[in-house]
Coordinates of C-alpha atoms in Angstrom, one line a residue:
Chain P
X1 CA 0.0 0.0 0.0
X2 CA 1.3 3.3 -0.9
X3 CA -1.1 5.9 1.2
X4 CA 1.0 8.5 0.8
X5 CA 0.7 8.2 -3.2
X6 CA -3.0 7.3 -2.6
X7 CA -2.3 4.0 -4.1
X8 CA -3.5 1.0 -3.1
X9 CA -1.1 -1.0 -5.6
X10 CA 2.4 -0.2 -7.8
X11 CA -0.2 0.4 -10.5
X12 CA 2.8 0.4 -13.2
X13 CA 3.9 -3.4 -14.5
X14 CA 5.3 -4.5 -17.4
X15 CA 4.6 -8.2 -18.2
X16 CA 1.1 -9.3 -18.0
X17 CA -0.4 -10.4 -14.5
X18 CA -3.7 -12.6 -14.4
X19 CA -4.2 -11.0 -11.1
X20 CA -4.3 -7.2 -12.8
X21 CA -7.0 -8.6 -15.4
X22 CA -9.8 -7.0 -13.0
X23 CA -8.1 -3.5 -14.4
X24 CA -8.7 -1.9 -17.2
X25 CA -7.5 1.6 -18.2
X26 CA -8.8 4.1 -20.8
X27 CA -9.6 2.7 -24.1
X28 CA -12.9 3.2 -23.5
X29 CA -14.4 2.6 -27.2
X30 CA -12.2 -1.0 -27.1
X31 CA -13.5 -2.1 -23.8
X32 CA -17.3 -0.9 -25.0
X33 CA -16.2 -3.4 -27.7
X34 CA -15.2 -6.0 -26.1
X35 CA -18.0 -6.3 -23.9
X36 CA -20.2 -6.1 -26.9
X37 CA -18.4 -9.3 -28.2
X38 CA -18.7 -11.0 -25.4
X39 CA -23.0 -10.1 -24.6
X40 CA -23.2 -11.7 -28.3
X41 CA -21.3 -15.1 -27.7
X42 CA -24.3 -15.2 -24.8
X43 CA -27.3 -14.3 -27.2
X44 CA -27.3 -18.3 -29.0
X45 CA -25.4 -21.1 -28.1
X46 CA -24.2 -21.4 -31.7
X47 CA -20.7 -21.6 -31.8
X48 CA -18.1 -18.8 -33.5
X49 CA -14.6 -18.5 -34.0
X50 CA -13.4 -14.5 -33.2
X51 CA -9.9 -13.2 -33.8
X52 CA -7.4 -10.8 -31.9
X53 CA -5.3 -9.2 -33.2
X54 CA -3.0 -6.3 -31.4
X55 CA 0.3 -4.4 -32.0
X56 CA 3.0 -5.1 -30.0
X57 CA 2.9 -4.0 -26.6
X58 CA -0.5 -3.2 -26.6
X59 CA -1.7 -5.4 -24.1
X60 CA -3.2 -8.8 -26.2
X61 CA -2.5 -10.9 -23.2
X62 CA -4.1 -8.8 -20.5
X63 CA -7.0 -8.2 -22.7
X64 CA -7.2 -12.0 -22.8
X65 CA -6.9 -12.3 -18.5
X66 CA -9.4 -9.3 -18.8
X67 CA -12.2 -11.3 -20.9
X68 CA -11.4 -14.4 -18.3
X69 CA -12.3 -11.5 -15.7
X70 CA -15.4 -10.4 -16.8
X71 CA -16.4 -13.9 -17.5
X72 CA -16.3 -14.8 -14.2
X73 CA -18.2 -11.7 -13.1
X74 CA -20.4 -9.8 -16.1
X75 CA -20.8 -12.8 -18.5
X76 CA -21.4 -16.3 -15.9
X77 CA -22.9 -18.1 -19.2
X78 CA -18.9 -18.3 -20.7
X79 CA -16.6 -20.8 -19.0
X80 CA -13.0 -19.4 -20.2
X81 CA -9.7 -21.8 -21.2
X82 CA -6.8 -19.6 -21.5
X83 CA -4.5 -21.5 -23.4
X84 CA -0.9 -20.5 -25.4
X85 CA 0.5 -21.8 -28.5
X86 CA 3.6 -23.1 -27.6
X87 CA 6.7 -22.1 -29.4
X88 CA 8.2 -24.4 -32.3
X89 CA 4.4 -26.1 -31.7
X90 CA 4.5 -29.7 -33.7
X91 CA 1.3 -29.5 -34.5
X92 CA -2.3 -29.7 -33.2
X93 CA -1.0 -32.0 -30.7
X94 CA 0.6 -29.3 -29.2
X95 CA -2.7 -26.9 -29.6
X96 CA -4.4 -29.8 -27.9
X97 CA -1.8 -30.2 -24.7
X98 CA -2.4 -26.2 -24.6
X99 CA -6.2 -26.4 -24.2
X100 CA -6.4 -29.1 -21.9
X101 CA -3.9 -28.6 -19.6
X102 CA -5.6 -25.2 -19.2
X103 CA -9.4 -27.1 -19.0
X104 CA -10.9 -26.7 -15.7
X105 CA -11.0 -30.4 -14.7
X106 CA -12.8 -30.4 -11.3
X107 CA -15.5 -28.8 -13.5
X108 CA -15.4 -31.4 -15.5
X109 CA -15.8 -34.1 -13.1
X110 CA -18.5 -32.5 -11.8
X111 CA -20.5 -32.4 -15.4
X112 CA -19.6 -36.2 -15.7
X113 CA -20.9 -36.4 -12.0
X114 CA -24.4 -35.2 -13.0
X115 CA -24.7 -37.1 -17.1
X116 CA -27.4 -39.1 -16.3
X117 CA -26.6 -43.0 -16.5
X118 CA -29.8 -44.6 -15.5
X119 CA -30.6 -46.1 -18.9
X120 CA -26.7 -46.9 -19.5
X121 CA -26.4 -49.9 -17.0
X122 CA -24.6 -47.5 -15.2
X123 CA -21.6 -47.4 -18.1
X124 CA -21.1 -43.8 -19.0
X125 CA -19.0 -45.3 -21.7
X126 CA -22.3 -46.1 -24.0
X127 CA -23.8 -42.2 -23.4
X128 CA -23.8 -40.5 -26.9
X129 CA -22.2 -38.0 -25.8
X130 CA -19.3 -39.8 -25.4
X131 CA -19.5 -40.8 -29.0
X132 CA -15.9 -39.9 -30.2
X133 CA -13.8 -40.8 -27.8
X134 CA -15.5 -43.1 -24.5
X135 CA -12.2 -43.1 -22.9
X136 CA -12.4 -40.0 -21.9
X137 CA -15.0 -41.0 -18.8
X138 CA -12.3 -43.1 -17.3
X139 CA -10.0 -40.4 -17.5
X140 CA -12.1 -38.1 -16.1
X141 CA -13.4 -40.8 -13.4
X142 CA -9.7 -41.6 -12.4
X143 CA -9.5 -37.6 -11.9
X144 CA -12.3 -37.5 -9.4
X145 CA -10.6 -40.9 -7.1
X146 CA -8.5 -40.0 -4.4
X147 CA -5.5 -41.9 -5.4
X148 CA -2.7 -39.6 -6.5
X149 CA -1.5 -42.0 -8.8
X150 CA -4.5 -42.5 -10.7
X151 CA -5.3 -38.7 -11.0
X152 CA -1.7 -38.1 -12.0
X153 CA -2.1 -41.0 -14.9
X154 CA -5.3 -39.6 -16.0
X155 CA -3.8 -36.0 -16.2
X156 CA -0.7 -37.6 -18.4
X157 CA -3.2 -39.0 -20.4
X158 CA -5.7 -35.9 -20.9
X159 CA -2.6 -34.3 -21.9
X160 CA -1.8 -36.6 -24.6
X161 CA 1.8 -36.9 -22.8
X162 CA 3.8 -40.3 -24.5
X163 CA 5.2 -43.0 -22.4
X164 CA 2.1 -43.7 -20.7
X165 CA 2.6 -48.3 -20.1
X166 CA -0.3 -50.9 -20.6
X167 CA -0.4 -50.6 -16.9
X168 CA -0.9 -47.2 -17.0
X169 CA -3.6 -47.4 -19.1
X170 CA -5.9 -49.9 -17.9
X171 CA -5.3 -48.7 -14.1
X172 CA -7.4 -45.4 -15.3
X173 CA -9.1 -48.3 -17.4
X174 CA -8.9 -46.0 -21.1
X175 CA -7.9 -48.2 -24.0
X176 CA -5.4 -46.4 -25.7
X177 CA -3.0 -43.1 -25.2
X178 CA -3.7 -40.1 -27.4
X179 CA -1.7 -40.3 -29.6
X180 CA -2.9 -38.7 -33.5
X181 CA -4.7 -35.1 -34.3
X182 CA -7.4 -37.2 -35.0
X183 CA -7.6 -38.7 -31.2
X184 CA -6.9 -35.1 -30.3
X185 CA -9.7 -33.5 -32.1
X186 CA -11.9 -36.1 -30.5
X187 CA -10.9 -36.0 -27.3
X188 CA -11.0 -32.0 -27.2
X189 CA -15.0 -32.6 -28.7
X190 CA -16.0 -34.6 -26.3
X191 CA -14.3 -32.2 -23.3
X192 CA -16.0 -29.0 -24.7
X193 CA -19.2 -30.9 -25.0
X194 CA -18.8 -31.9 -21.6
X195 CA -18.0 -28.6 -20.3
X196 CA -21.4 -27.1 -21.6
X197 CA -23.4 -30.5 -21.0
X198 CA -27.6 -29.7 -19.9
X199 CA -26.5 -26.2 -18.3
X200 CA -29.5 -24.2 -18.2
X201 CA -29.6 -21.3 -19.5
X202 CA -27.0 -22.8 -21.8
X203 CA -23.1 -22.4 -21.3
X204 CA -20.3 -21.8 -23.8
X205 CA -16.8 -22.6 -23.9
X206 CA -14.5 -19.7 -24.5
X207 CA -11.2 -20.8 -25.6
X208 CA -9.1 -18.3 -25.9
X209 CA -5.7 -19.1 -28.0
X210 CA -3.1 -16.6 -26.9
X211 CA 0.3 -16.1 -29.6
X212 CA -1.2 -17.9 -32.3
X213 CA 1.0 -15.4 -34.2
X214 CA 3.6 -18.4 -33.5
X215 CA 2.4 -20.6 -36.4
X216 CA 3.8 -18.1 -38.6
X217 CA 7.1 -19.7 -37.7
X218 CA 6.2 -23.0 -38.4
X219 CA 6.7 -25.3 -42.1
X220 CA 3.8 -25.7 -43.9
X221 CA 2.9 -29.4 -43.3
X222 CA 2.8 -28.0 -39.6
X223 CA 0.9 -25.1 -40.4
X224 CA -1.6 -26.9 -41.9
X225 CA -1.8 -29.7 -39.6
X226 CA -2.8 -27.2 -36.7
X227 CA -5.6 -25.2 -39.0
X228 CA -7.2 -28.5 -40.2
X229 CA -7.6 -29.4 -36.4
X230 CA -9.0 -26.3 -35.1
X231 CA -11.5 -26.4 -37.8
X232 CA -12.3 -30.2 -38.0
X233 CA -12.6 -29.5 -33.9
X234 CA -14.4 -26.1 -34.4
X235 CA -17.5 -28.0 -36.8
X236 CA -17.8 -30.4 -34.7
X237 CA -19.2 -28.3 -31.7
X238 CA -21.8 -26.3 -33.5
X239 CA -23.1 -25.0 -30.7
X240 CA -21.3 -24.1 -27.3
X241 CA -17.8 -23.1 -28.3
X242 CA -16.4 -19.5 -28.4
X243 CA -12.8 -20.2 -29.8
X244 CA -10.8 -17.0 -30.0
X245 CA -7.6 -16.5 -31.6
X246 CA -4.9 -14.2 -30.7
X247 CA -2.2 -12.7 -32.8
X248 CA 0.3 -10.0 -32.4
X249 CA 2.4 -8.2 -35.3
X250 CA 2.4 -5.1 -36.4
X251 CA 0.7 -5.1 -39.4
X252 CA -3.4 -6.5 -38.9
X253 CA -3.7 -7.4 -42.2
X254 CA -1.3 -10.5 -41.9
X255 CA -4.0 -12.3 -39.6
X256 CA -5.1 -13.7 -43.0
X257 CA -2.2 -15.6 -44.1
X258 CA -1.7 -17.3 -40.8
X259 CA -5.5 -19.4 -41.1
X260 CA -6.2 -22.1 -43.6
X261 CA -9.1 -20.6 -45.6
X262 CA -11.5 -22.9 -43.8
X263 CA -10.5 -21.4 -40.7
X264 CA -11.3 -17.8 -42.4
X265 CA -14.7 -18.4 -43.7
X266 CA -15.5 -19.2 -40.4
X267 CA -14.0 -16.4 -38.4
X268 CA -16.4 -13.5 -37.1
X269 CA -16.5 -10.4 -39.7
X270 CA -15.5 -8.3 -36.3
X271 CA -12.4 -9.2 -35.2
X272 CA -10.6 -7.3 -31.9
X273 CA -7.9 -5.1 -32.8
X274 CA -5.7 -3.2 -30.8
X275 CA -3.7 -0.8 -32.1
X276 CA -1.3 1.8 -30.8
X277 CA -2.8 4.5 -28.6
X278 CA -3.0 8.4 -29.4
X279 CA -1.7 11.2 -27.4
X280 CA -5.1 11.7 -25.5
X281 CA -5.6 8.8 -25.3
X282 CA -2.7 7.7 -23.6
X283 CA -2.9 10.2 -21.2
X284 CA -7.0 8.7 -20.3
X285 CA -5.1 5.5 -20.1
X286 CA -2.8 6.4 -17.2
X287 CA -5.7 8.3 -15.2
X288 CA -8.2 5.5 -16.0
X289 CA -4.9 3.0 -14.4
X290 CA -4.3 5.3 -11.2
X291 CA -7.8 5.8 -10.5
X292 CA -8.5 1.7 -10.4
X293 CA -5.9 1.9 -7.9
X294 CA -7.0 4.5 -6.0
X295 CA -7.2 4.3 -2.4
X296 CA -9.6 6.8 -1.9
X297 CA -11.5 9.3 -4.5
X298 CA -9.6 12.5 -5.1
X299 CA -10.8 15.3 -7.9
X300 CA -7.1 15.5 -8.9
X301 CA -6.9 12.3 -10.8
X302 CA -3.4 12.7 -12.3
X303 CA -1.9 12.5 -8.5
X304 CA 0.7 11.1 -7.7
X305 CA 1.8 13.1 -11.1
X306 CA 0.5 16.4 -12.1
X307 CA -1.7 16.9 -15.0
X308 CA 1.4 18.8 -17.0
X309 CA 3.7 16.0 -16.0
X310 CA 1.4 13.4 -17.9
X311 CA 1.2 15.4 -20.5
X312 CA 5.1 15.7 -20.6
X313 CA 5.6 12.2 -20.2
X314 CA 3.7 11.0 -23.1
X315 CA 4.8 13.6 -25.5
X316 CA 8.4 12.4 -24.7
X317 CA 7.5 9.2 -25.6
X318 CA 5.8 10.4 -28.8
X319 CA 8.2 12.4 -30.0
X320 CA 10.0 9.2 -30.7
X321 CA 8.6 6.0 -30.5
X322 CA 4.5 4.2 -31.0
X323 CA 2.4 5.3 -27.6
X324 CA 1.4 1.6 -26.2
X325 CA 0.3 0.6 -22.6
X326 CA 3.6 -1.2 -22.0
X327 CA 5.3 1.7 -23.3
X328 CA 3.7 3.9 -20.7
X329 CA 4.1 1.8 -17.6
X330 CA 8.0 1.5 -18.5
X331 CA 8.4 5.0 -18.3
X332 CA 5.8 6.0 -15.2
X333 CA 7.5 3.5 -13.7
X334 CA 10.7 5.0 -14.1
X335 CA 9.4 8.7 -13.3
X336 CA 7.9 7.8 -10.6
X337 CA 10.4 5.5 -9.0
X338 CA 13.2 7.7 -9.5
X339 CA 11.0 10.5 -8.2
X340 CA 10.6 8.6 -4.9
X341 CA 14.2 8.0 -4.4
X342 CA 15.2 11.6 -4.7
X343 CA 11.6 13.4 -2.8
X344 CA 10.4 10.5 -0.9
X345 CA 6.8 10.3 -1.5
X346 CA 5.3 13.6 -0.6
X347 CA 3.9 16.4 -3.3
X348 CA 3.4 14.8 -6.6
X349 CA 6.0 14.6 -9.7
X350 CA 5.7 17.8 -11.5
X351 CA 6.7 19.0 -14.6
X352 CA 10.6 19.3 -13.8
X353 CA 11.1 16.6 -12.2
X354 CA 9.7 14.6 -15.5
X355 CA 12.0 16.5 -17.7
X356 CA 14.5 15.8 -15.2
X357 CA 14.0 11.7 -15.2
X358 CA 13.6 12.1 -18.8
X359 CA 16.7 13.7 -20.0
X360 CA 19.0 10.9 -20.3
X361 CA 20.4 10.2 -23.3
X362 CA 20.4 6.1 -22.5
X363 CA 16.7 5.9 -21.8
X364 CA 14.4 4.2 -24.1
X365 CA 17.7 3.2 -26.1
X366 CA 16.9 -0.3 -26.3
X367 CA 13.2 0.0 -26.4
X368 CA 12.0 -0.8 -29.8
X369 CA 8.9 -2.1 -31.2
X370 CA 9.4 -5.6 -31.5
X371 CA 8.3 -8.4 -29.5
X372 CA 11.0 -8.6 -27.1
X373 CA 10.9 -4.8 -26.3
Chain D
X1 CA 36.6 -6.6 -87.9
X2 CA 37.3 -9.2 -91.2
X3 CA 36.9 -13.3 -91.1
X4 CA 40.7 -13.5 -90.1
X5 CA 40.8 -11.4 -87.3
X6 CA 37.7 -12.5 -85.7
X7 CA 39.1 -16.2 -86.1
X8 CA 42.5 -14.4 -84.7
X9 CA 40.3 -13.2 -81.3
X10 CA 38.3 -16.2 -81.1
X11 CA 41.4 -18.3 -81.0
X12 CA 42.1 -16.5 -77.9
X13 CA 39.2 -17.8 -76.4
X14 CA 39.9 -21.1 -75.0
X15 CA 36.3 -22.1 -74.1
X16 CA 32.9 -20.9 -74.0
X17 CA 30.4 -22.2 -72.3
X18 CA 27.5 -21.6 -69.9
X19 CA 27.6 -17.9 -70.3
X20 CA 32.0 -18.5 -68.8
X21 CA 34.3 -17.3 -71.2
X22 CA 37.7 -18.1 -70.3
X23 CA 40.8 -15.7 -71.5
X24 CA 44.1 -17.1 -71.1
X25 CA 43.1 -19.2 -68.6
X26 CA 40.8 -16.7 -66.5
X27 CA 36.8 -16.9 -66.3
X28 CA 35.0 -14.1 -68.0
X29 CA 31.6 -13.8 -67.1
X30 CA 28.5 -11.4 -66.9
X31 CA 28.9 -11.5 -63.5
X32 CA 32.3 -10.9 -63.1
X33 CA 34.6 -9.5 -66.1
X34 CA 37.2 -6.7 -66.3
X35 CA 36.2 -3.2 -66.0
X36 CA 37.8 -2.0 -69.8
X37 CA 35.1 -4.5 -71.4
X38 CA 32.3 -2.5 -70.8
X39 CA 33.7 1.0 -71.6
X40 CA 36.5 0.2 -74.1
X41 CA 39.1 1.9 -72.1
X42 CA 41.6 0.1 -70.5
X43 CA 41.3 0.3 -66.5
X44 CA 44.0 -1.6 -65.5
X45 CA 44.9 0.2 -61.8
X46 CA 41.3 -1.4 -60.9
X47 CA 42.0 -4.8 -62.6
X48 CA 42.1 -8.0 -61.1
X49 CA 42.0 -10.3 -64.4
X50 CA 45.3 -9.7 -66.0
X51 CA 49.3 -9.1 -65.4
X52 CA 51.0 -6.1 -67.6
X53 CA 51.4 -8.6 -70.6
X54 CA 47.5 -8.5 -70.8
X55 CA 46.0 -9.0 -74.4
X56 CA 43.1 -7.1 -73.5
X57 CA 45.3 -3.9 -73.0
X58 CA 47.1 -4.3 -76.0
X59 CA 44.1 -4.7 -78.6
X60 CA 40.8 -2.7 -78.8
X61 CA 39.3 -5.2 -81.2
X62 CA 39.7 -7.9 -79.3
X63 CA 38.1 -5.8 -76.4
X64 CA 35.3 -5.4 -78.5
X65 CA 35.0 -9.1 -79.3
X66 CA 34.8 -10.5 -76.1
X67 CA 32.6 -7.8 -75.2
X68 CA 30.3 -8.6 -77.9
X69 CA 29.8 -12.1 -76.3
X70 CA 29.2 -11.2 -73.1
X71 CA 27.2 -8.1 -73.2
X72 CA 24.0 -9.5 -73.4
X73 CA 25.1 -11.8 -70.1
X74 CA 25.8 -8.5 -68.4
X75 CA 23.0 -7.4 -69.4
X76 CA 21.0 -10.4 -67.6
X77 CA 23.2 -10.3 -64.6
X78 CA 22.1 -6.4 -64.2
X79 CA 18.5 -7.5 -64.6
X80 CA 18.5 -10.4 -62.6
X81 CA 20.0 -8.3 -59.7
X82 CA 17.8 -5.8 -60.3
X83 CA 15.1 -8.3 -59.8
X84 CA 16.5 -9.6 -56.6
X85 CA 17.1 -6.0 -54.7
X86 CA 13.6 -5.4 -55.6
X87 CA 13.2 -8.5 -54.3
X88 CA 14.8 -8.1 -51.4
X89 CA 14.1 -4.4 -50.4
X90 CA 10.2 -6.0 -50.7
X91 CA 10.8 -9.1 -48.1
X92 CA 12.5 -6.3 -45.9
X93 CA 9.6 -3.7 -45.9
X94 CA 7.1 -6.8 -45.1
X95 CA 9.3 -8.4 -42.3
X96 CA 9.8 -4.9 -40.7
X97 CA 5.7 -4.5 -40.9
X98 CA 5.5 -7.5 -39.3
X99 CA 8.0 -7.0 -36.4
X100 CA 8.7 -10.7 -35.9
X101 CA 10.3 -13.7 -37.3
X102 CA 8.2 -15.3 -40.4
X103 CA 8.5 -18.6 -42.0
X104 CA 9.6 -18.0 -45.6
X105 CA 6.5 -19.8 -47.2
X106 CA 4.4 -17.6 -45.7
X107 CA 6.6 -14.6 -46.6
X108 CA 6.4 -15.9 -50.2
X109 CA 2.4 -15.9 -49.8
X110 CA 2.7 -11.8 -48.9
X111 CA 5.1 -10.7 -51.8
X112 CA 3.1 -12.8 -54.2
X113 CA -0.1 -11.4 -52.9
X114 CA 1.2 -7.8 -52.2
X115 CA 4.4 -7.4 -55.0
X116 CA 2.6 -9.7 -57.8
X117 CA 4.4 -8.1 -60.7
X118 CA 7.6 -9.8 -58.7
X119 CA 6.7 -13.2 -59.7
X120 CA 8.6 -14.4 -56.9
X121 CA 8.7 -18.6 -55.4
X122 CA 9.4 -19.9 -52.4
X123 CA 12.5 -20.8 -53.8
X124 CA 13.9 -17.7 -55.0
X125 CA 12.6 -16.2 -51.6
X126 CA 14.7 -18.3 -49.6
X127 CA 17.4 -18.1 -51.9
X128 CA 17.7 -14.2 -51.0
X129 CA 17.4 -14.8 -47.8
X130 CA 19.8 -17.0 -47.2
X131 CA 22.4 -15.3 -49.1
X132 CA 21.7 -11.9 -47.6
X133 CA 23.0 -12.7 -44.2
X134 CA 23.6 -8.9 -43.0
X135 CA 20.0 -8.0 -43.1
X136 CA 18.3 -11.4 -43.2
X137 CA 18.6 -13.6 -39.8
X138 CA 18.4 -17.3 -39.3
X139 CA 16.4 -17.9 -35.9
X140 CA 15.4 -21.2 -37.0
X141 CA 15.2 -23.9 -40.3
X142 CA 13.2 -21.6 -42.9
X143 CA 12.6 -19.1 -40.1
X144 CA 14.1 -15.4 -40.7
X145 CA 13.8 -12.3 -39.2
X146 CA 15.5 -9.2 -39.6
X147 CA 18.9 -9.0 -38.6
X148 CA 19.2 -6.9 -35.4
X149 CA 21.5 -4.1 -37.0
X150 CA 18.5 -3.5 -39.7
X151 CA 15.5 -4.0 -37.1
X152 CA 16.8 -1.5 -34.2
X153 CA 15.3 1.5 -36.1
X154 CA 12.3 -0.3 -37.1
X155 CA 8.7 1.2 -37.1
X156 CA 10.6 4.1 -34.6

């Protein structure tokens, strides 16, 4: 706690923080949006497939923790799965370990807990829904026993993770390991369905792919291996899925040559962008951050800074380089930290002391727009 | 020049073939040929072909016959290069755009989509890049981005 900053919290970080998804500063119009996406996935359980795209340092990944935050809060009826593509991915294997090692499996159990079995002869094994892949109920059963060894079995195998012995299998009592995109795609069907099975008023999935920028990296047998998946997965829940796709770069228009052209027709004609901020609007950005921060209400919303010292701050940072939320908190930070060491943490930073923290030559040197910076 | 002195000259010419001549031993080709060829004047501070008993110093005809052969190579050298700094200067402007490490297929699929008069391939794509090492990185097989001395003044 910082009272004497009238801060609850350092407001300024630089990497993203699942913890800081409840805040969101400025970008007012892009939050309005957002929200709006995410009342329409609730409207019909028909399933779409939305895309993200941002510049870099323009906060892709805490939009994502943000959507997972207002899922939990504003939107109940979506169940988020936060899932990365992994670098140098292999293919939709690897898009497959990301989702489901990110699936909330107690959630699961509980779904299998309340599939009614009565006509079965009490094998969940024969319930339709099951269809695809009926392996998955031992799995999921071995998840809910008590015995660690079991649940840590069942968790290699949800994860499609090799080495898994005869024994192995048959003490979780699934036939076979996961071991092809196919069994993948199946598996992940059956899960999703699952997730959303008899929840009234009906639930989605929101699966949200962070970096999926990466599979420009990959060959094209790869490439194409991972699209053919995520659309052979996406028809096959027609209803309950929201799969969302993230990429960053710095150009929006790229999105298109990183989906198969059966993943494009199928992507929502409003996609998310975020792109870099203006001057006033980076400025609404830093008050909109202190005041969630705020430990109680003050009319001077630019404190611990004063209003001219914002303003200095970002036109610096114009003069030279894209404004961007990362951008912004790198240099606050630095203001304001340097600021405390020389004042301690009385009066606020004015206009002289920015200059002041701002006039070395070294800073901002190695801050460049690329994915690193 | 008459019959007899063009079979004089060729005589000189030990071998031709695929676009190399070879003169007194040395390769001549569009690529790489000495500087008097092209202007007729003898150059021979900036020479690297021939010693002080050079044949090519001593006879402006024979100048003008091996420069009659091998003209229309330069010429297709200075097109072909042409072709590849357009080529290249075009992969450079998209991977700066981009800001991160592509895949060159999928490089290929933006300069034939955005550059079409190019006419470029996959091939000839990786071909640049591979043999442009100062402004083309390798980060991984068929991955390349920008090498760091061209990228630090990117999009700033």
């Amino acid at each position: 706690m910082y009272e004497a900053l009238n801060l609850k919290e350092w407001p300024f970080r630089v990497t993203p923080d699942k913890e800081f998804g409840t805040i969101w500063a400025g970008r007012q119009k892009t939050k309005e949006h957002l929200e709006r996406i995410l009342r329409r996935m609730t409207l019909a359980p028909k399933s779409s497939l939305n895309l993200m795209w941002a510049n870099f340092g323009m906060g892709k990944t805490h939009t994502l923790y943000h959507i997972e935050h207002l899922c939990k809060g504003k939107f109940p009826q979506l169940i988020p799965i936060y899932a990365v593509l992994p670098k140098q991915a292999k293919g939709f294997l690897d898009v497959y370990r990301a989702i489901t090692a990110a699936l909330p499996i107690d959630l699961l159990g509980e779904r299998l807990a309340a599939v009614d079995r009565s006509s079965l002869g009490n094998d969940l094994r024969l319930h339709p829904l099951f269809a695809q892949n009926p392996d998955v109920v031992g799995a999921l059963l071995a998840t809910l026993n008590r015995d660690p060894i079991k649940l840590i079995t069942a968790k290699q195998w949800l994860n499609a993770q090799a080495g898994l012995s005869r024994g192995d299998l048959s003490r979780i009592e699934v036939t076979r390991p996961i071991r092809t995109p196919e069994d993948a795609v199946n598996t992940l069907v059956v899960l999703t369905k699952l997730l959303t099975w008899g929840t009234q008023p009906f639930k989605k999935a929101l699966i949200m792919v962070d970096e999926f920028q990466r599979i420009g990296e990959l060959t094209p047998r790869l490439m194409r291996d991972i699209n053919v998946g995520l659309h052979t997965y996406f028809n096959a829940n027609s209803s309950g899925l929201e799969l969302m796709l993230s990429f960053s770069f710095g150009r929006q228009d790229n999105v298109k040559f990183m989906l198969s052209e059966e993943l494009r027709s199928r992507a929502e004609p409003q996609t998310i962008s975020l792109d870099t901020l203006k001057d006033y609007e980076a400025i609404e950005f830093i008050h909109g951050l202190l005041a969630q921060f705020r430990l109680t209400e003050t009319i001077n919303y630019s404190t611990p800074f004063s209003l001219e010292a914002i303003q200095v701050i970002v036109k610096h940072i114009a003069q030279s380089k894209m404004l961007t939320p990362r951008r912004l908190m790198l240099y606050f930070n630095h203001v304001l930290q340097e600021w405390i060491i020389d004042h301690g943490m009385d009066g606020e930073v004015r206009v002289e002391d920015a200059y002041r923290y701002l006039s070395s030559p070294e800073l901002g040197t190695l801050d460049i727009d690329t994915p690193e910076a | 020049m008459d019959l007899e002195e063009v079979n004089r000259v060729y005589s000189i010419l030990e071998e031709e073939r695929r676009q190399i001549i070879y003169l007194e031993g040395n390769p001549i080709t569009g690529r790489d040929y000495p500087p008097c060829l092209e202007q007729n004047t003898p150059k021979c501070e900036k020479c690297w072909f021939f010693d002080d008993n050079c044949r090519l110093r001593k006879s402006k005809r024979l100048r003008e016959a091996v420069w009659e052969i091998i003209e229309p190579w330069v010429e297709q050298e200075k097109r072909r290069l042409k072709q590849k700094n357009k080529v290249k200067k075009a992969i450079e402007k998209e991977l700066k755009a981009h800001g991160r490490e592509l895949h060159y297929t999928i490089l290929t699929k933006m300069l034939q989509e955005r550059y079409p008069k190019l006419k470029v391939s996959e091939k000839g794509v990786l071909r640049i890049l591979r043999s442009s090492s100062d402004t083309f990185e390798q980060l991984n097989p068929g991955v390349y981005r920008l090498a760091s001395s061209t990228s630090t003044s990117q999009r700033d």
